[in-house]
XYZ file of C-alpha atoms in Angstrom:
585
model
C 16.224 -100.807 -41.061
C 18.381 -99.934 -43.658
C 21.479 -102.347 -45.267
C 23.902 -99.559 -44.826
C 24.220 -99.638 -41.516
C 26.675 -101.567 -39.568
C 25.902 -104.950 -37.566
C 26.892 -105.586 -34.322
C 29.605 -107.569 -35.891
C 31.093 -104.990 -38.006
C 30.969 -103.209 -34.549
C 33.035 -105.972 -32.663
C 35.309 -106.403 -35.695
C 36.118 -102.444 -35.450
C 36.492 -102.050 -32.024
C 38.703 -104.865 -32.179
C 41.030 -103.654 -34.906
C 41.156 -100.126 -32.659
C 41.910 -102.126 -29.880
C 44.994 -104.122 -31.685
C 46.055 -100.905 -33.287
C 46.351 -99.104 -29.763
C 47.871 -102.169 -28.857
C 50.367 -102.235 -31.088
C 51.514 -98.510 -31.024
C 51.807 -99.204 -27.279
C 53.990 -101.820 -28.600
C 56.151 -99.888 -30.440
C 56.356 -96.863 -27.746
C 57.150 -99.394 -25.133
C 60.130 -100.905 -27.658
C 60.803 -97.994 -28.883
C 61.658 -96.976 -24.862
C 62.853 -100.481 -23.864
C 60.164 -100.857 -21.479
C 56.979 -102.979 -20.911
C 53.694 -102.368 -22.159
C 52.604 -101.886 -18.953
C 54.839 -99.357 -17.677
C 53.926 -97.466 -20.677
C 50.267 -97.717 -19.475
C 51.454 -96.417 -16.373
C 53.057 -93.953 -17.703
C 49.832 -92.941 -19.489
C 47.788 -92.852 -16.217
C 50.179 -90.510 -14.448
C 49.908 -88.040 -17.012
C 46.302 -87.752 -17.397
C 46.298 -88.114 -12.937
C 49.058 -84.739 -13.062
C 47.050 -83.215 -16.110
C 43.463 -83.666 -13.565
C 45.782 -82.614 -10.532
C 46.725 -79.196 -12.103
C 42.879 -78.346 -13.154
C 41.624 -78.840 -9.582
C 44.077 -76.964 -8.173
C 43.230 -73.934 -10.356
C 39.811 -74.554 -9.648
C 41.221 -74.244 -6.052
C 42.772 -71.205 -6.572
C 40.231 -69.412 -8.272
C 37.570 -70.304 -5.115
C 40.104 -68.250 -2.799
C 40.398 -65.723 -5.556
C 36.646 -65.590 -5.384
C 36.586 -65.996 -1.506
C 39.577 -63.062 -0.980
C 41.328 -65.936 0.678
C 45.270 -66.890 0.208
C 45.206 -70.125 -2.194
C 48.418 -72.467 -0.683
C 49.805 -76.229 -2.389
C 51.175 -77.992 -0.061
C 52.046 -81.112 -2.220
C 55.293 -80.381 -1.570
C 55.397 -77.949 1.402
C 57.676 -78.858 4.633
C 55.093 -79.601 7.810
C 56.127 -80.207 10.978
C 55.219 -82.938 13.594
C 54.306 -79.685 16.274
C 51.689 -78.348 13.271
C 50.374 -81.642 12.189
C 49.633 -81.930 16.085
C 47.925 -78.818 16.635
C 44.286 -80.324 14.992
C 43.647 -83.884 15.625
C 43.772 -86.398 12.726
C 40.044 -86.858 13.674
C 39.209 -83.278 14.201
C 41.140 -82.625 10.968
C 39.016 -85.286 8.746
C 36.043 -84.156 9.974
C 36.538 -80.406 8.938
C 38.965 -81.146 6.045
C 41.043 -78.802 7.784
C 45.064 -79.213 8.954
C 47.599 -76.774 10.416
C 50.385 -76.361 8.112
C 53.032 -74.041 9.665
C 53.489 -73.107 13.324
C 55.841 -70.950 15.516
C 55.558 -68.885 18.810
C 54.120 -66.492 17.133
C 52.217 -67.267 14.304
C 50.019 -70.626 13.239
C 48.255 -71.156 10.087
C 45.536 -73.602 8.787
C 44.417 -74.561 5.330
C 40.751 -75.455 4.923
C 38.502 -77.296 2.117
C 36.089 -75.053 3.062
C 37.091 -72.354 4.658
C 34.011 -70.503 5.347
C 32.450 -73.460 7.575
C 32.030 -71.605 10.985
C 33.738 -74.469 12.367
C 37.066 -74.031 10.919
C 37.113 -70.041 11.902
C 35.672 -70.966 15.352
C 38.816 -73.724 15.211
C 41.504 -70.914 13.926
C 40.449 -68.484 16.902
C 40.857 -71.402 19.474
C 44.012 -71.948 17.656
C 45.425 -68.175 17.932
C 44.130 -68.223 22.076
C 45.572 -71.310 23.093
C 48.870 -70.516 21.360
C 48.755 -66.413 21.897
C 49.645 -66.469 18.459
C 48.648 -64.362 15.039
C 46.967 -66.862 12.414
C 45.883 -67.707 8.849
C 43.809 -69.288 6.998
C 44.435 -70.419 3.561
C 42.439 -72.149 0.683
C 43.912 -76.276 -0.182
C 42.399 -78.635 -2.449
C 41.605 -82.464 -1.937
C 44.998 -83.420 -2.982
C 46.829 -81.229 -0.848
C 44.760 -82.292 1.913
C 44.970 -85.755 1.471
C 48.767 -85.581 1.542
C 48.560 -83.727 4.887
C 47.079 -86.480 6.215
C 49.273 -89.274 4.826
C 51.830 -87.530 7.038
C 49.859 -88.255 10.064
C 50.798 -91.779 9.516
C 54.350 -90.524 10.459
C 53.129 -89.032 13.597
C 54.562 -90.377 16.685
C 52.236 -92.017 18.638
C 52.117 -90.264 22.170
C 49.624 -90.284 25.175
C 47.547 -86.939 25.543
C 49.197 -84.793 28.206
C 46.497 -84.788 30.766
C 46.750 -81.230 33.539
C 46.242 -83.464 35.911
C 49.365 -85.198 38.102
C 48.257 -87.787 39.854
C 49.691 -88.329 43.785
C 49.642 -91.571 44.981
C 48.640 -91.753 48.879
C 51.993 -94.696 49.082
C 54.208 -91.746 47.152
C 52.553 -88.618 49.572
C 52.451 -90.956 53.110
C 56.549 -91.561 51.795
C 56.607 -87.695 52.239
C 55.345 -86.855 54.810
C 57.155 -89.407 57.024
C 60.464 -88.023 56.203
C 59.623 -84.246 56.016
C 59.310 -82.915 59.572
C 60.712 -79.408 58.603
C 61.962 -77.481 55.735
C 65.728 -79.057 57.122
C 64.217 -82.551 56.206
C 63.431 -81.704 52.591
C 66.577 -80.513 51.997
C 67.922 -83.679 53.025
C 65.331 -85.387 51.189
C 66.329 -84.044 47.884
C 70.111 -84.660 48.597
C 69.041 -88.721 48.484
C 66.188 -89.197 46.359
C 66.884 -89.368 42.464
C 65.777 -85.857 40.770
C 63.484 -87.928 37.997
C 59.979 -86.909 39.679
C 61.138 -83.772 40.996
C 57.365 -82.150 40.947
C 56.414 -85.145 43.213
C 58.458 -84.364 45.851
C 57.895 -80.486 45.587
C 54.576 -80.832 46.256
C 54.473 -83.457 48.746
C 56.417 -81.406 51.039
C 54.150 -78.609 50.041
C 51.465 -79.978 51.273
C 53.036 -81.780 54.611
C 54.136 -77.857 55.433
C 51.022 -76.647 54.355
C 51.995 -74.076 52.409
C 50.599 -71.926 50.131
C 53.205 -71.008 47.319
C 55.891 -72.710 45.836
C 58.777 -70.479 44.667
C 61.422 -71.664 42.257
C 63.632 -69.300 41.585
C 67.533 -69.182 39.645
C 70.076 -67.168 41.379
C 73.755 -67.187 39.766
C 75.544 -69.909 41.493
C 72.253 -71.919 42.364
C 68.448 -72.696 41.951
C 66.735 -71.558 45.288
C 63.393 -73.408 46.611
C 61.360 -71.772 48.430
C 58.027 -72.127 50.230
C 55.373 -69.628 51.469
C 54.226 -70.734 55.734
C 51.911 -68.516 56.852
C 52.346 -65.478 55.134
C 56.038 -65.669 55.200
C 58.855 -66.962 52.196
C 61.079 -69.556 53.486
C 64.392 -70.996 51.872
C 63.179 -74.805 51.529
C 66.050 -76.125 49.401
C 68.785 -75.761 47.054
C 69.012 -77.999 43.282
C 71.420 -78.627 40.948
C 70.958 -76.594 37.429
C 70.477 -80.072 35.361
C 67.324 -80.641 37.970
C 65.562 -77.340 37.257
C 65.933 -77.307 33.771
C 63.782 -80.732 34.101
C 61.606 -78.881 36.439
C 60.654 -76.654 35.071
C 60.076 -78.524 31.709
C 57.692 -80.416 33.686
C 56.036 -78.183 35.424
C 54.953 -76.264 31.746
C 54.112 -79.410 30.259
C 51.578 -79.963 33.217
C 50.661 -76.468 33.098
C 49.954 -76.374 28.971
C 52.617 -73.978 28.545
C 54.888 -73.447 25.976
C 58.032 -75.184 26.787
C 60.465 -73.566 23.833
C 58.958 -69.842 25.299
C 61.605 -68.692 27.626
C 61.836 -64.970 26.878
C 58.202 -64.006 28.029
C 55.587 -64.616 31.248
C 53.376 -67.226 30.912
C 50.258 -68.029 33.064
C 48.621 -71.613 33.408
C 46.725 -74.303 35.924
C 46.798 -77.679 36.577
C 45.236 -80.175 39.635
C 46.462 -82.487 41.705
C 44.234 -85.648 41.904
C 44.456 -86.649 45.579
C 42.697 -89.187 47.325
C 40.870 -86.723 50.140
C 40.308 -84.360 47.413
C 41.323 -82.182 44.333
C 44.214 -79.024 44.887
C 44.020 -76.805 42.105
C 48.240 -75.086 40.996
C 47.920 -71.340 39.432
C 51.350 -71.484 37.527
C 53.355 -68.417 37.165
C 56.508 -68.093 35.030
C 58.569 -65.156 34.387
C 62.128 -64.524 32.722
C 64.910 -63.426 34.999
C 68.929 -62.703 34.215
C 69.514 -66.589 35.433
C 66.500 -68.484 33.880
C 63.095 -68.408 34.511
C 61.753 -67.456 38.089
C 58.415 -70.001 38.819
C 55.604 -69.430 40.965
C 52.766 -72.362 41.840
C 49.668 -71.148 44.042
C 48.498 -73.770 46.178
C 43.973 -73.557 46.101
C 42.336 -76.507 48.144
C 39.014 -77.197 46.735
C 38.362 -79.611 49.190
C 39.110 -77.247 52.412
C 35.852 -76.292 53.428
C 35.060 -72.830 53.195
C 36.100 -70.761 57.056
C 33.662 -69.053 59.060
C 34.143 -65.896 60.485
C 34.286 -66.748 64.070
C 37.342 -69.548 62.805
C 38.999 -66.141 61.061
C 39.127 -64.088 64.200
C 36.194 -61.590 63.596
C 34.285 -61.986 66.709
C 32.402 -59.697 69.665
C 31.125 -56.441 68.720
C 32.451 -56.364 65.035
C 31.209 -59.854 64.262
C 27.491 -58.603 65.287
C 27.901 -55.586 63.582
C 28.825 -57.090 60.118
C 25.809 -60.004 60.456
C 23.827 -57.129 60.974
C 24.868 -55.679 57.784
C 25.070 -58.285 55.471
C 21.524 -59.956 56.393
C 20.369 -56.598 54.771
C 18.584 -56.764 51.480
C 20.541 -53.954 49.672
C 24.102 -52.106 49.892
C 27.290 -52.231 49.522
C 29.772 -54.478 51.891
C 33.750 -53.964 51.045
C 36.840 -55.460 51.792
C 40.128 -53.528 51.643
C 43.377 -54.573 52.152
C 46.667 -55.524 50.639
C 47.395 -58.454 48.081
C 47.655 -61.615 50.288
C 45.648 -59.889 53.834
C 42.636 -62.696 53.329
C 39.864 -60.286 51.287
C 38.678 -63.312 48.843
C 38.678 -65.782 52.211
C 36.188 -63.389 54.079
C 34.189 -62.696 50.969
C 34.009 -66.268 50.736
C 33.098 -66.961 54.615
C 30.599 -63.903 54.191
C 28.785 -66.069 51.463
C 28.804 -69.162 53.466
C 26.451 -67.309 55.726
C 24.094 -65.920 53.361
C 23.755 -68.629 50.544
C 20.272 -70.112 51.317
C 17.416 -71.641 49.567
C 15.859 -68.943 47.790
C 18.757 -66.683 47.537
C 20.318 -66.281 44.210
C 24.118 -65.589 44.467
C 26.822 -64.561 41.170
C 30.656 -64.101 41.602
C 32.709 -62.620 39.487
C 35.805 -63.292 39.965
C 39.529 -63.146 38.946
C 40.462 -66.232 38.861
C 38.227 -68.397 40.776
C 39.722 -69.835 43.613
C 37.327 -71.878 45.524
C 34.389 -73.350 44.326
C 31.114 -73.280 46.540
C 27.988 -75.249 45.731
C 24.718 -73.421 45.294
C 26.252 -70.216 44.183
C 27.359 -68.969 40.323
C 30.330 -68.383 39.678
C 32.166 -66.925 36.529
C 35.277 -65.760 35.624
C 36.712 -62.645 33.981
C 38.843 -62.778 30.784
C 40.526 -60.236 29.732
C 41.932 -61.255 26.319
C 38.079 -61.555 25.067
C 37.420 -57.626 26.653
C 34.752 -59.850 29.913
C 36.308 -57.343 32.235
C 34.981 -56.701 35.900
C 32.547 -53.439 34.546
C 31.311 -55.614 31.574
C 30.896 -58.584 33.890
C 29.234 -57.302 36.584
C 26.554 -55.783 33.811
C 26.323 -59.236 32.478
C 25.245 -60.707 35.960
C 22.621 -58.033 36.812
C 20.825 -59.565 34.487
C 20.631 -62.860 35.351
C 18.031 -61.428 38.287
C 20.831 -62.269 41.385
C 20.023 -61.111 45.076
C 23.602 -61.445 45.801
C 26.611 -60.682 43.351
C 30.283 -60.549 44.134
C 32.583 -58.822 42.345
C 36.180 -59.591 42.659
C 37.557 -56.062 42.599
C 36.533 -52.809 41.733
C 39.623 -50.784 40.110
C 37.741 -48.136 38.087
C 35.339 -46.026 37.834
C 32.798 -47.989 35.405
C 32.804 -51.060 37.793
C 32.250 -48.752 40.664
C 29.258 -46.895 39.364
C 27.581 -50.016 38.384
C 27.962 -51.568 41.227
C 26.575 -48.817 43.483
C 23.256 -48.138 40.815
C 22.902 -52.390 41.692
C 23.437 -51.366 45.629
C 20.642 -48.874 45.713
C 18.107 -51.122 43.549
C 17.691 -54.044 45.813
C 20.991 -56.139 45.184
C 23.429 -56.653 47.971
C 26.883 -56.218 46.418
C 30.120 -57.748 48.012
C 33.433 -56.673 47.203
C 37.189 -56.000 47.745
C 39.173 -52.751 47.376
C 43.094 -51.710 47.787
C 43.242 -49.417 50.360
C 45.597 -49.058 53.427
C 42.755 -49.259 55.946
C 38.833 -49.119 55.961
C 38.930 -45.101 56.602
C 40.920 -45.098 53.321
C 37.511 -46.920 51.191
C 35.537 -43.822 50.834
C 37.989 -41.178 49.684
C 39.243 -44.312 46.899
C 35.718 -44.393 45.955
C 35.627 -40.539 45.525
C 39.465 -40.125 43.653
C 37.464 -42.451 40.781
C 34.539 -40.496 40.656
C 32.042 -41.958 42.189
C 29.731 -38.692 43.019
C 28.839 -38.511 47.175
C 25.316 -38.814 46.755
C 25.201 -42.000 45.431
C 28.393 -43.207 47.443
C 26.647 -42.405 50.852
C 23.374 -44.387 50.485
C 24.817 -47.403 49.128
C 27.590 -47.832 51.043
C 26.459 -50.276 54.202
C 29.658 -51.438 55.688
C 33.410 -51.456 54.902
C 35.807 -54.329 56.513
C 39.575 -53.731 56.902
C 41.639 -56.699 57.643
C 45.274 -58.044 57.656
C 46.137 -61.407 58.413
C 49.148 -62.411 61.407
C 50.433 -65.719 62.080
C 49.336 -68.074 64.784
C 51.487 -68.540 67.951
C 52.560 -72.271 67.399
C 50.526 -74.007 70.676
C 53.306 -76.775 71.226
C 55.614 -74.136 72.380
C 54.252 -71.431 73.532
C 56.280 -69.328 75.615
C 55.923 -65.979 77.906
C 57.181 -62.817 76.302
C 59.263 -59.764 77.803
C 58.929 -56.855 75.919
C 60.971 -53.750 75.433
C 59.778 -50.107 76.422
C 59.522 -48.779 72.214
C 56.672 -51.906 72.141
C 55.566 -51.012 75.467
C 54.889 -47.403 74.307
C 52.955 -48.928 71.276
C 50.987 -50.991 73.409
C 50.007 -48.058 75.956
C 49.424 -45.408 72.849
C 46.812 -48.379 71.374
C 45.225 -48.958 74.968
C 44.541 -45.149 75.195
C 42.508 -44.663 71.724
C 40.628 -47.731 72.725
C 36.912 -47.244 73.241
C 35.903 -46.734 77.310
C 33.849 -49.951 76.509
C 36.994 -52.547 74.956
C 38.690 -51.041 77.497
C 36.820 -52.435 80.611
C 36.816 -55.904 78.840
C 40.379 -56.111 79.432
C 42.514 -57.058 82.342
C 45.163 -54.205 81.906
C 46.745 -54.973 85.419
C 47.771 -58.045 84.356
C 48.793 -58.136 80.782
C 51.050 -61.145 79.312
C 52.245 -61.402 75.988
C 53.529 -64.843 74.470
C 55.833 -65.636 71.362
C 56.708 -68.950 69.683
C 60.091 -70.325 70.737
C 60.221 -72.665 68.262
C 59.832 -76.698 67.551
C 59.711 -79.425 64.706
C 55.886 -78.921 64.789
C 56.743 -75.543 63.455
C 59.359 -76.485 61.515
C 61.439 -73.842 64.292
C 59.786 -71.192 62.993
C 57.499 -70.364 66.384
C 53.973 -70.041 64.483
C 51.555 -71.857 63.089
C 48.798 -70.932 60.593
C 46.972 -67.768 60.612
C 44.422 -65.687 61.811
C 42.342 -61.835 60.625
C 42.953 -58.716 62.657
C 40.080 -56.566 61.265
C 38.181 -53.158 61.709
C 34.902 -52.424 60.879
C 32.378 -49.484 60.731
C 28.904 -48.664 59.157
C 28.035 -46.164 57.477
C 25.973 -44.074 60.188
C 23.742 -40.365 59.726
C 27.050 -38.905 61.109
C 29.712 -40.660 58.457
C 26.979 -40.222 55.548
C 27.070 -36.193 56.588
C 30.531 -36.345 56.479
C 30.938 -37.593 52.782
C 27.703 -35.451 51.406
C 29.552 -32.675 52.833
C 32.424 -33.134 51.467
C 34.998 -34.219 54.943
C 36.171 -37.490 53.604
C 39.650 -37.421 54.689
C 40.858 -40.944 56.244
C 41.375 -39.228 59.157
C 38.394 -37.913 59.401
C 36.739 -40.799 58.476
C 38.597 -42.697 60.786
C 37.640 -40.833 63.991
C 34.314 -40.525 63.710
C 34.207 -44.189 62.890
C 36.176 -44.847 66.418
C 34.107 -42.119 68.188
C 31.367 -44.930 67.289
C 32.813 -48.114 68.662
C 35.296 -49.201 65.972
C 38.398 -51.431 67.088
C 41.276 -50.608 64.746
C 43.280 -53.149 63.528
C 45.970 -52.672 65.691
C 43.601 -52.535 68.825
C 42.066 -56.141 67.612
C 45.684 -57.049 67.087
C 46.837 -56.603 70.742
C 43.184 -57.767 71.952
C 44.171 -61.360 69.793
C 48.135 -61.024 71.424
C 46.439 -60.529 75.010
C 44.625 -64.324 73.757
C 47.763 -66.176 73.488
C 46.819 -65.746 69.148
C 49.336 -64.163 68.021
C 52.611 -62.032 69.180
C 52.924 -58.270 69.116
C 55.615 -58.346 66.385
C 53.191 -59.632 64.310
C 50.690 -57.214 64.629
C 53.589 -54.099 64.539
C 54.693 -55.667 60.960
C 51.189 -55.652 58.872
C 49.316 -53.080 60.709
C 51.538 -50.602 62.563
């Protein structure tokens, strides 16, 4: 080894006069500044952190530059609680991935890595749930990390669950002070207005009904509830309650609570202790404030039978007949509200068996039966009824339900499934069954294929029940009289001799607390029925397919219009000829 080179001493002895040298020039600086040493070495550290800062976030920059992605710092940029809280601080480590800025109509995230599949999968959840136009920008590791230092400021709140929980002491409360719509009125006028919701749907549910309407007038918020079919004023609030109201009912419903100006659609359930009822919430801007409408679905209510739903005798043999068939086409017509989706459902209640493969698709789903698929069209994401119903064919189904048919693609496939050895079930708007086959033909649906596939068509309406607790006999006045006798006369030589015309009785309501003075209670189907016979099917292949032809030739072989079946039920002590006269006359 040779003598020039150094020892380890001369080594130490260097390093150590470097050291005192830095030493001393800190010295000096920090003097020189009137500060310590160690400040100075602060000092020091910052600058070479800021200089290492700057480099990665041009290295950041130039990966979106390379990615054709917006490059963002948000060392310094002004986030918001309601964006920090639209990723979880979990869900946000995991994908190194936070939501910077957020409005009503726009929402944008900043990503690590922003071509993980996660974090676009997470921006389009993002832009649904919100109905809002996104972003998604390139951060570095700093700006990320400072993101998530302001979680720490985050208030700490409990996740907003869609569920409301009713407790049986808070519904049993209720229901022994609500005997009427009267007794909620005077209900609200004494109970504090702090769980509003509660007692809205308490009484809902004592009255059975079905919708819950709130609705703001000028000089006052209106409550009212849906019996039977009917609207009813339930109740009148102060403005200072609705305002929490309806607050509350968004937040249940995951709406947006600062969205006044535009319609919103949303869900929640009510936990009960006999079982779950699902809300469809409905909100809409009006001149006053916003108009709300909740949708009352039981899951728990077993699904009704026919016979329970009024279709019975001759037209209850004729449809078994038809829908125990392997193939075809069975459809429902009728207004919005007339029961179509209830005797779809009752229909599959029959005909779900072991060994029987059954798909709805529906819009939304209402009920939910065991044993049977069902799925649910979406609009937004272009799963429409035609696209659906393709979908289902090929998941091999004996049965499939379709929700609706409204055009021309959803009719054609459905009638190519009919006449290939699928039973089809659906609904259809039409005034009255006649009216199904023309609707099919104003599509487009061509006859040849319409008249094979078509097995049966069902037009229904639903009246309200004669309340049994007061029951009452009827006089009538000659203009109903006339309507009776015109009814009686197009009547079939056959429902004719099954009734007692010598001695016909009507009976109305008069009105009690178990009907809240209303005279009815629940409801029941007034339906008509045909099949397609040889005669019918030579009608539409030869082009007659007026509803009034239709309609004859259906009553020349045994139908009961809905009118008939309506004074038939009113002759039963069911229902009340007024009834019939408003839905079906």
């Amino acid at each position: 080894m040779s003598s020039n080179l150094p020892t380890i001493d001369d080594l130490l002895k260097k390093n150590q006069k470097q050291e005192d040298v830095t030493a001393n020039a800190k010295q000096r600086i920090a003097s020189a500044l009137n500060i310590s040493s160690s400040e100075v070495q602060e000092k020091f550290k910052k600058k070479i952190n800021e200089v290492n800062l700057k480099e990665k976030e041009y290295e950041t920059m130039k990966l979106a530059q390379r990615l054709h992605l917006p490059h963002i710092d948000l060392d310094k940029f002004p986030i918001s609680h309601e964006a920090l809280k639209q990723i979880p601080r979990t869900e946000a480590q995991r994908l190194k991935t936070v939501c910077f800025f957020y409005d009503q109509d726009e929402i944008r995230i900043g990503a690590m890595n922003p071509v993980n599949v996660e974090v676009l999968d997470l921006l389009e959840q993002l832009q649904d749930k919100n109905q809002a136009e996104g972003g998604l920008y390139v951060i570095s590791e700093n700006s990320f990390n400072r993101v998530m230092r302001l979680y720490d400021n985050l208030p700490e709140v409990k996740p907003i669950t869609k569920d409301v929980n009713i407790s049986v002491e808070d519904l049993d409360e209720v229901a022994s002070i609500i005997t009427d719509l009267n007794s909620f009125q005077e209900l609200l006028k004494k109970r504090s207005t702090s769980d509003i919701l509660t007692l809205f749907l308490g009484a809902a549910l004592k009255l059975d009904a079905s919708d819950i309407h709130v609705e703001a007038e000028k000089d006052q918020i209106t409550i009212r509830f849906r019996l039977d079919g009917i609207l009813h004023d339930a109740a009148e609030i102060p403005r200072s309650a609705y305002e929490r109201l309806i607050s509350r009912i968004k937040l249940v419903a995951s709406l947006k609570i600062n969205v006044t100006d535009k319609p919103q659609d949303g869900r929640f359930t009510m936990r009960l202790p006999d079982g779950d009822v699902d809300l469809r919430v409905s909100t809409m801007p009006t001149v006053f404030g916003e108009s709300v409408v909740m949708r009352l679905l039981h899951q728990s209510r077993e699904g009704l039978d026919l016979d329970s739903m009024g279709l019975k005798g001759a037209a209850y043999a004729k449809l078994r007949q038809e829908i125990e068939r392997p193939s075809g086409m069975v459809i429902t017509t009728g207004p919005t509200g007339s029961g179509k989706t209830t005797t779809m459902y009752a229909i599959m209640k029959i005909i779900n068996k072991p060994g029987v493969k059954i798909i709805t698709l529906e819009d939304p789903v209402e009920y939910r039966m065991e044993g049977i698929n069902q799925s649910q069209v979406d609009f937004s994401k272009g799963y429409d009824f035609a696209k659906g119903l393709k979908s289902i064919l090929r998941q091999d189904p004996d049965i499939a339900m379709v929700g609706e048919i409204r055009d021309l693609e959803t009719a054609e496939t459905a009638i190519q499934a009919a006449l290939t050895g699928h039973l089809i079930l659906s609904t259809i708007h039409t005034n009255n069954a006649a009216g199904v086959i023309p609707r099919f033909l104003s599509m487009g649906v061509k006859p040849f294929l319409l008249a094979p596939a078509l097995n049966a068509v069902i037009g229904q309406r639903l009246v309200r029940r004669i309340c049994p607790h007061c029951i009452e006999e009827e006089e009538l006045d000659i203009r109903t009289l006339e309507k009776v006798g015109k009814a009686i006369e197009n009547m079939s030589e056959e429902v004719k001799k099954s009734l007692d015309i010598e001695n016909f009785k009507f009976y109305k309501g008069k009105g009690c607390k178990e009907c809240s003075g209303i005279g009815y209670k629940g409801r029941i189907g007034i339906f008509e029925i045909f099949s397609i016979t040889p005669e019918i099917e030579k009608m539409i292949l030869g082009g007659r397919t007026s509803e009034y032809d239709i309609q004859q030739a259906a009553i020349n072989n045994g139908m009961v219009t809905m009118v008939q079946d309506g004074i038939i039920k009113a002759l039963e002590k069911l229902t009340t000829l007024e009834e019939v006269f408003r839905v079906a006359e």
